Short mmCIF file of C-alpha atoms in Angstrom, two decimals:
data_model
loop_
_atom_site.label_atom_id
_atom_site.label_comp_id
_atom_site.label_asym_id
_atom_site.label_seq_id
_atom_site.Cartn_x
_atom_site.Cartn_y
_atom_site.Cartn_z
CA MET A 1 -14.28 -40.81 85.72
CA ARG A 2 -11.48 -39.63 83.47
CA SER A 3 -10.97 -40.48 79.79
CA ALA A 4 -8.34 -39.47 77.27
CA VAL A 5 -8.43 -39.35 73.48
CA ARG A 6 -5.17 -39.19 71.55
CA LEU A 7 -5.35 -36.26 69.13
CA ALA A 8 -1.87 -36.44 67.67
CA ALA A 9 1.69 -37.61 68.32
CA GLY A 10 4.97 -36.39 66.94
CA ASP A 11 8.68 -36.63 67.50
CA GLY A 12 9.05 -36.36 71.27
CA PHE A 13 5.50 -35.28 72.13
CA ARG A 14 1.89 -36.37 72.19
CA LEU A 15 -1.36 -34.48 72.47
CA ASP A 16 -4.41 -35.78 74.36
CA ALA A 17 -7.88 -34.40 75.02
CA VAL A 18 -8.71 -35.36 78.62
CA THR A 19 -12.32 -35.31 79.81
CA CYS A 20 -13.25 -35.68 83.47
CA VAL A 21 -16.84 -36.05 84.63
CA ASP A 22 -16.12 -36.29 88.36
CA ASP A 23 -18.18 -34.18 90.74
CA HIS A 24 -16.57 -34.25 94.17
CA ARG A 25 -15.31 -31.50 96.44
CA GLY A 26 -12.89 -33.60 98.44
CA TRP A 27 -9.38 -34.49 97.29
CA SER A 28 -8.92 -37.67 95.28
CA ALA A 29 -6.51 -40.41 96.23
CA ALA A 30 -2.87 -39.68 95.49
CA GLU A 31 -1.66 -40.09 91.91
CA MET A 32 1.96 -40.03 90.79
CA GLY A 33 2.88 -37.72 87.92
CA SER A 34 3.89 -39.85 84.94
CA GLY A 35 5.87 -37.41 82.81
CA HIS A 36 6.58 -33.85 81.74
CA ARG A 37 3.38 -32.20 80.58
CA LEU A 38 1.61 -28.90 80.08
CA VAL A 39 -2.11 -29.06 80.90
CA LEU A 40 -4.47 -26.34 79.67
CA VAL A 41 -8.21 -26.23 80.35
CA ARG A 42 -10.68 -25.84 77.49
CA ARG A 43 -13.82 -25.93 79.63
CA GLY A 44 -14.60 -26.26 83.32
CA LEU A 45 -12.70 -25.82 86.56
CA PHE A 46 -10.99 -28.09 89.05
CA ARG A 47 -8.48 -27.94 91.86
CA ARG A 48 -5.08 -29.62 91.85
CA LYS A 49 -2.73 -30.22 94.74
CA ALA A 50 0.83 -31.19 93.87
CA ASP A 51 3.33 -32.02 96.60
CA GLY A 52 1.09 -30.27 99.12
CA ARG A 53 0.52 -27.06 97.14
CA ALA A 54 -3.04 -26.42 95.90
CA ALA A 55 -4.26 -24.30 92.99
CA VAL A 56 -7.48 -23.56 91.14
CA ILE A 57 -7.10 -24.64 87.50
CA ASP A 58 -9.43 -23.24 84.82
CA PRO A 59 -9.07 -21.74 81.31
CA THR A 60 -7.04 -18.87 82.78
CA MET A 61 -4.58 -21.00 84.76
CA ALA A 62 -2.54 -23.91 83.38
CA TYR A 63 -0.14 -26.19 85.16
CA LEU A 64 3.17 -27.87 84.43
CA GLY A 65 3.50 -31.44 85.64
CA VAL A 66 6.72 -33.36 86.21
CA PRO A 67 7.45 -37.05 86.80
CA GLY A 68 7.19 -38.40 90.31
CA GLU A 69 5.19 -35.59 91.93
CA GLU A 70 2.24 -36.55 94.11
CA GLU A 71 -1.02 -35.13 92.75
CA HIS A 72 -4.55 -34.89 94.13
CA PHE A 73 -7.60 -33.49 92.32
CA ALA A 74 -10.97 -32.08 93.39
CA HIS A 75 -13.89 -31.17 91.12
CA PRO A 76 -16.24 -28.79 92.95
CA ALA A 77 -17.76 -27.56 89.68
CA GLY A 78 -18.35 -30.89 87.94
CA GLY A 79 -16.62 -31.99 84.77
CA ASP A 80 -13.91 -30.39 82.68
CA VAL A 81 -12.12 -30.81 79.36
CA CYS A 82 -8.36 -30.27 79.11
CA THR A 83 -5.55 -30.42 76.60
CA SER A 84 -2.55 -32.38 77.86
CA VAL A 85 0.73 -31.89 76.00
CA SER A 86 3.21 -34.56 77.07
CA LEU A 87 6.91 -34.24 76.26
CA THR A 88 9.69 -36.80 76.40
CA PRO A 89 12.46 -36.03 78.91
CA GLU A 90 14.82 -35.25 76.02
CA LEU A 91 12.48 -32.72 74.41
CA TRP A 92 11.68 -31.19 77.81
CA ARG A 93 15.37 -30.63 78.47
CA THR A 94 15.83 -29.14 75.00
CA LEU A 95 13.02 -26.64 75.52
CA ALA A 96 13.21 -25.97 79.25
CA GLY A 97 16.57 -27.08 80.58
CA GLU A 98 17.23 -29.30 83.55
CA GLY A 99 15.19 -29.45 86.71
CA PRO A 100 11.56 -28.89 87.67
CA PRO A 101 9.54 -25.72 86.99
CA VAL A 102 10.26 -22.85 89.34
CA ARG A 103 6.50 -22.84 90.00
CA PRO A 104 3.81 -25.28 88.88
CA THR A 105 1.11 -22.92 87.60
CA LEU A 106 1.08 -20.18 84.99
CA TYR A 107 -1.44 -17.52 84.03
CA VAL A 108 -2.98 -18.13 80.62
CA ASP A 109 -3.36 -14.75 78.99
CA ALA A 110 -5.33 -14.38 75.76
CA ARG A 111 -2.24 -14.82 73.58
CA LEU A 112 -1.40 -18.13 75.20
CA ASP A 113 -5.07 -19.09 74.85
CA LEU A 114 -4.85 -18.33 71.13
CA ALA A 115 -1.60 -20.34 70.83
CA HIS A 116 -3.40 -23.25 72.49
CA ARG A 117 -6.33 -23.04 70.08
CA ARG A 118 -4.07 -22.77 67.03
CA PHE A 119 -2.14 -25.79 68.27
CA LEU A 120 -5.40 -27.76 68.32
CA VAL A 121 -6.25 -26.52 64.81
CA ALA A 122 -2.82 -27.72 63.62
CA ALA A 123 -3.42 -31.09 65.29
CA ARG A 124 -6.51 -31.56 63.14
CA GLY A 125 -4.48 -30.82 60.00
CA GLY A 126 -2.47 -34.05 60.15
CA ASP A 127 1.00 -32.57 59.50
CA THR A 128 2.69 -33.60 62.76
CA ALA A 129 6.26 -33.35 61.48
CA PHE A 130 6.17 -29.68 60.56
CA GLU A 131 2.98 -27.71 61.19
CA LEU A 132 2.09 -29.33 64.51
CA ALA A 133 5.71 -29.32 65.70
CA GLU A 134 6.03 -25.61 64.93
CA SER A 135 2.76 -24.92 66.70
CA LEU A 136 4.05 -26.89 69.68
CA LEU A 137 7.16 -24.73 69.89
CA SER A 138 5.01 -21.61 69.74
CA LEU A 139 2.74 -22.94 72.48
CA ILE A 140 5.55 -24.04 74.81
CA GLY A 141 7.53 -20.86 74.15
CA THR A 142 4.54 -18.67 74.96
CA ALA A 143 3.77 -20.72 78.07
CA LEU A 144 7.31 -20.50 79.42
CA GLY A 145 7.37 -16.81 78.55
CA GLN A 146 4.41 -16.28 80.86
CA ILE A 147 6.52 -17.47 83.78
CA ALA A 148 9.24 -14.89 83.14
CA PRO A 149 7.88 -12.34 80.63
CA SER A 150 10.39 -9.51 81.06
CA GLY A 151 13.79 -10.33 79.69
CA PRO A 152 16.26 -13.17 80.16
CA ARG A 153 15.68 -14.74 83.54
CA THR A 154 15.34 -18.30 84.83
CA LEU A 155 12.23 -19.97 83.42
CA LEU A 156 12.89 -23.44 84.71
CA ALA A 157 15.87 -24.58 86.70
CA GLY A 158 18.89 -24.34 84.42
CA ALA A 159 17.22 -22.51 81.53
CA THR A 160 16.69 -18.88 80.57
CA GLU A 161 14.32 -17.27 78.13
CA ALA A 162 17.23 -15.94 76.09
CA SER A 163 19.01 -19.29 75.91
CA VAL A 164 15.90 -21.19 74.81
CA PHE A 165 13.92 -18.73 72.72
CA GLY A 166 16.31 -15.92 71.83
CA PRO A 167 16.48 -12.45 73.38
CA ALA A 168 12.83 -11.52 72.86
CA GLY A 169 11.23 -14.88 73.55
CA ASN A 170 7.78 -15.59 72.19
CA THR A 171 5.42 -13.76 74.49
CA GLU A 172 3.33 -10.71 75.05
CA THR A 173 5.48 -7.83 76.26
CA PRO A 174 3.94 -6.29 79.37
CA THR A 175 3.15 -2.61 79.04
CA PRO A 176 2.47 -0.36 82.03
CA GLY A 177 -0.98 1.13 81.84
CA ALA A 178 -2.17 -1.50 79.40
CA ASP A 179 -5.65 -1.64 80.89
CA SER A 180 -8.08 0.83 82.35
CA THR A 181 -6.64 0.58 85.85
CA GLY A 182 -3.06 1.34 84.79
CA SER A 183 -1.86 -2.06 85.96
CA THR A 184 1.22 -3.60 84.39
CA VAL A 185 0.30 -6.66 82.36
CA GLY A 186 2.32 -9.77 83.05
CA PRO A 187 2.15 -12.38 85.78
CA ARG A 188 4.14 -12.07 88.94
CA PRO A 189 6.52 -14.94 89.65
CA GLY A 190 5.01 -16.98 92.44
CA GLY A 191 1.50 -16.39 91.19
CA ALA A 192 -1.73 -17.62 92.65
CA GLY A 193 -2.11 -21.14 93.86
CA ALA A 194 -2.94 -21.24 97.56
CA PRO A 195 -6.08 -23.18 98.41
CA VAL A 196 -9.33 -21.30 98.95
CA SER A 197 -10.68 -21.58 102.49
CA TRP A 198 -14.49 -21.83 102.50
CA THR A 199 -16.89 -21.26 105.36
CA ALA A 200 -18.47 -24.19 107.15
CA GLU A 201 -21.81 -23.58 105.43
CA ALA A 202 -20.19 -23.85 102.00
CA GLY A 203 -18.36 -27.02 102.94
CA ALA A 204 -15.17 -27.85 101.13
CA GLY A 205 -16.56 -26.93 97.75
CA GLY A 206 -16.24 -23.90 95.54
CA VAL A 207 -18.32 -23.28 92.44
CA GLY A 208 -21.45 -25.38 92.48
CA GLY A 209 -21.74 -25.21 96.29
CA ALA A 210 -24.13 -23.15 98.38
CA ALA A 211 -23.70 -20.04 96.26
CA THR A 212 -25.00 -21.60 93.06
CA ARG A 213 -27.89 -23.23 94.89
CA GLY A 214 -29.07 -19.83 96.08
CA ARG A 215 -28.41 -20.41 99.80
CA GLY A 216 -25.77 -18.61 101.77
CA VAL A 217 -24.41 -16.82 98.71
CA ALA A 218 -22.05 -14.49 100.52
CA LYS A 219 -20.84 -17.18 102.91
CA ALA A 220 -20.09 -19.63 100.11
CA TYR A 221 -17.51 -17.30 98.59
CA ALA A 222 -16.39 -15.40 101.69
CA VAL A 223 -12.73 -15.89 102.51
CA LYS A 224 -12.61 -17.40 105.97
CA GLY A 225 -10.81 -15.14 108.44
CA SER A 226 -10.32 -12.39 105.87
CA PRO A 227 -9.98 -8.79 107.07
CA THR A 228 -13.20 -6.75 107.16
CA ARG A 229 -13.57 -3.19 105.93
CA ALA A 230 -12.42 -2.03 109.33
CA GLY A 231 -9.15 -3.80 108.63
CA ARG A 232 -9.61 -6.47 111.29
CA SER A 233 -9.83 -10.18 110.79
CA ARG A 234 -13.31 -11.67 111.04
CA GLY A 235 -13.79 -13.50 114.29
CA GLY A 236 -10.27 -12.52 115.39
CA GLY A 237 -8.73 -14.97 112.93
CA VAL A 238 -5.50 -14.54 111.04
CA PRO A 239 -5.90 -12.56 107.76
CA ARG A 240 -5.69 -14.80 104.73
CA SER A 241 -3.12 -14.45 102.01
CA GLY A 242 -3.61 -12.58 98.76
CA ALA A 243 -3.46 -15.92 96.91
CA VAL A 244 -6.54 -17.16 98.80
CA ILE A 245 -8.45 -13.98 97.97
CA ALA A 246 -7.39 -14.11 94.30
CA ASP A 247 -8.42 -17.75 93.94
CA ALA A 248 -11.85 -17.05 95.48
CA ALA A 249 -12.35 -14.13 93.09
CA ARG A 250 -11.33 -16.26 90.10
CA GLU A 251 -13.81 -18.98 91.03
CA ALA A 252 -16.65 -16.46 91.33
CA ILE A 253 -15.75 -14.95 87.93
CA ALA A 254 -15.50 -18.41 86.34
CA ALA A 255 -18.97 -19.25 87.69
CA ASP A 256 -20.31 -16.00 86.20
CA HIS A 257 -21.73 -15.11 89.61
CA PRO A 258 -23.89 -11.94 89.39
CA ALA A 259 -21.68 -10.23 91.95
CA ALA A 260 -18.60 -10.80 89.77
CA GLY A 261 -19.79 -8.09 87.38
CA GLY A 262 -18.24 -5.30 89.46
CA LEU A 263 -15.37 -4.74 91.87
CA MET A 264 -17.55 -3.48 94.72
CA SER A 265 -20.08 -6.29 94.53
CA LEU A 266 -17.35 -8.94 94.16
CA ALA A 267 -15.55 -7.58 97.23
CA GLU A 268 -18.85 -7.68 99.14
CA LEU A 269 -19.36 -11.30 98.08
CA LEU A 270 -15.87 -12.24 99.28
CA ALA A 271 -16.21 -10.21 102.50
CA VAL A 272 -13.08 -8.16 101.85
CA SER A 273 -12.60 -4.49 101.08
CA PRO A 274 -12.52 -3.44 97.40
CA TYR A 275 -9.04 -2.01 97.93
CA GLN A 276 -7.78 -5.26 99.46
CA LEU A 277 -9.31 -7.34 96.67
CA SER A 278 -7.87 -5.16 93.90
CA ARG A 279 -4.43 -4.98 95.45
CA ALA A 280 -4.24 -8.70 96.30
CA PHE A 281 -5.42 -9.78 92.86
CA THR A 282 -2.95 -7.59 90.98
CA ARG A 283 -0.10 -8.65 93.25
CA GLU A 284 -0.82 -12.36 92.84
CA LEU A 285 -1.59 -12.56 89.12
CA GLY A 286 0.23 -9.49 87.79
CA VAL A 287 -2.92 -8.20 86.07
CA SER A 288 -5.79 -6.11 87.38
CA LEU A 289 -9.25 -7.47 88.04
CA THR A 290 -10.53 -5.45 85.09
CA HIS A 291 -7.93 -6.98 82.78
CA TYR A 292 -8.59 -10.47 84.13
CA ARG A 293 -12.38 -10.25 83.76
CA ASN A 294 -11.94 -9.07 80.18
CA ARG A 295 -9.50 -11.95 79.62
CA VAL A 296 -12.23 -14.40 80.68
CA ARG A 297 -14.77 -12.73 78.40
CA VAL A 298 -12.29 -12.81 75.50
CA GLY A 299 -11.87 -16.55 76.06
CA ARG A 300 -15.63 -17.02 75.83
CA ALA A 301 -15.68 -14.91 72.68
CA LEU A 302 -12.96 -17.13 71.16
CA ASP A 303 -15.09 -20.20 71.94
CA ARG A 304 -18.00 -18.69 70.04
CA LEU A 305 -15.87 -17.52 67.11
CA GLU A 306 -14.28 -20.95 66.87
CA ASP A 307 -17.77 -22.44 66.66
CA GLY A 308 -18.64 -20.09 63.79
CA GLU A 309 -20.55 -17.34 65.62
CA PRO A 310 -22.10 -15.22 62.82
CA SER A 311 -23.12 -12.08 64.76
CA LEU A 312 -20.51 -9.93 66.48
CA ALA A 313 -23.22 -7.60 67.75
CA GLY A 314 -25.05 -10.51 69.36
CA LEU A 315 -21.79 -11.85 70.77
CA ALA A 316 -20.99 -8.47 72.32
CA ALA A 317 -24.42 -8.27 73.93
CA ASP A 318 -24.28 -11.83 75.27
CA LEU A 319 -20.88 -11.25 76.88
CA GLY A 320 -21.79 -7.91 78.45
CA PHE A 321 -19.77 -5.56 76.23
CA ALA A 322 -21.14 -2.09 75.56
CA ASP A 323 -21.33 -2.73 71.81
CA GLN A 324 -19.59 -4.48 68.93
CA ALA A 325 -16.83 -1.84 68.80
CA HIS A 326 -16.09 -2.41 72.49
CA LEU A 327 -15.85 -6.15 71.88
CA THR A 328 -13.50 -5.63 68.93
CA ARG A 329 -11.22 -3.25 70.85
CA THR A 330 -10.99 -5.61 73.82
CA ILE A 331 -10.25 -8.68 71.71
CA ARG A 332 -7.62 -6.83 69.69
CA HIS A 333 -5.96 -5.59 72.89
CA HIS A 334 -5.79 -9.06 74.43
CA VAL A 335 -5.07 -11.21 71.36
CA GLY A 336 -3.65 -8.81 68.80
CA HIS A 337 -6.23 -9.72 66.14
CA THR A 338 -9.72 -8.56 65.21
CA PRO A 339 -12.66 -10.99 65.53
CA ALA A 340 -12.79 -11.31 61.73
CA ALA A 341 -9.11 -12.30 61.60
CA LEU A 342 -9.62 -14.78 64.43
CA ARG A 343 -12.43 -16.49 62.52
CA ARG A 344 -9.91 -17.21 59.74
CA LEU A 345 -7.16 -18.30 62.15
CA LEU A 346 -9.43 -20.70 64.00
CA ALA A 347 -11.34 -22.07 61.01
CA PRO A 348 -10.92 -25.81 60.31
CA ARG A 349 -8.14 -26.52 57.84
CA THR A 350 -9.09 -27.93 54.46
CA PRO A 351 -6.84 -30.57 52.85
#
């Protein structure tokens, strides 16, 4: 069952909090996209298939919807809560140009996550004409910048970053060697989005299937037909794409599976080599596994800070950081602010 609560509406846009409590692993009946919208996940995980292309959607992966596309949804992990930002065709063209997105999904880095949270804070402030509208432009600009983060290039058909947002855009500039693996930060056009192929024992589900029930843990996350450490495909099957491997890794990390705490153990869980996992993940998402796992932990830290978490030391321990200093360094690297500054940014506005 899906429900929506209108949070705010302004000139050319509306903002809804959408809650879904479905718990089914199979695809839903077809739905037709009703308008231009950016959908970001606050909590939970689900799968979306649009015009035949499937993707795992969670707090690290948003999607852009357009009118008339055929959509199906699956909820292998139970319910979820999303923010849906709907734009009129006129405002969409103003911000993004003509035509559909060049790809339907985009990686939500910590800066886009912060823009999303600040947008929600502005929505609670009541000033839709100015404060919320400015926050909307920041959110959409950062989102489109994630599709093409390095200079003026096509963001959506008919639009460029320079023409819409100016030469620099409104995004995090990728820097080679930005994390401990030396990976360049910034998503690769094309991104993840292929469906995960589960073993027969796991059924069609993902998180919440056999792995979380304690039976067939490795098989529930193993990528069917994926190459073994000897470099051959299991059972003689065709090796799966990097997108399939990346999606399976993301679901395990989102579920906080014990094996997702390290590269070697995660590769063992997915039945691929550590080298193949690391290479496929970086190629598909444009960030290393280390960077991505920290991104997920930073998102959880932001949740706690937004709820008024009083102890940074306790927060660091709960999220698996070495200490409070490690937590602070990681958050500053991903978001550009210290935890203390984020408390102020995310605090409820007073009239």
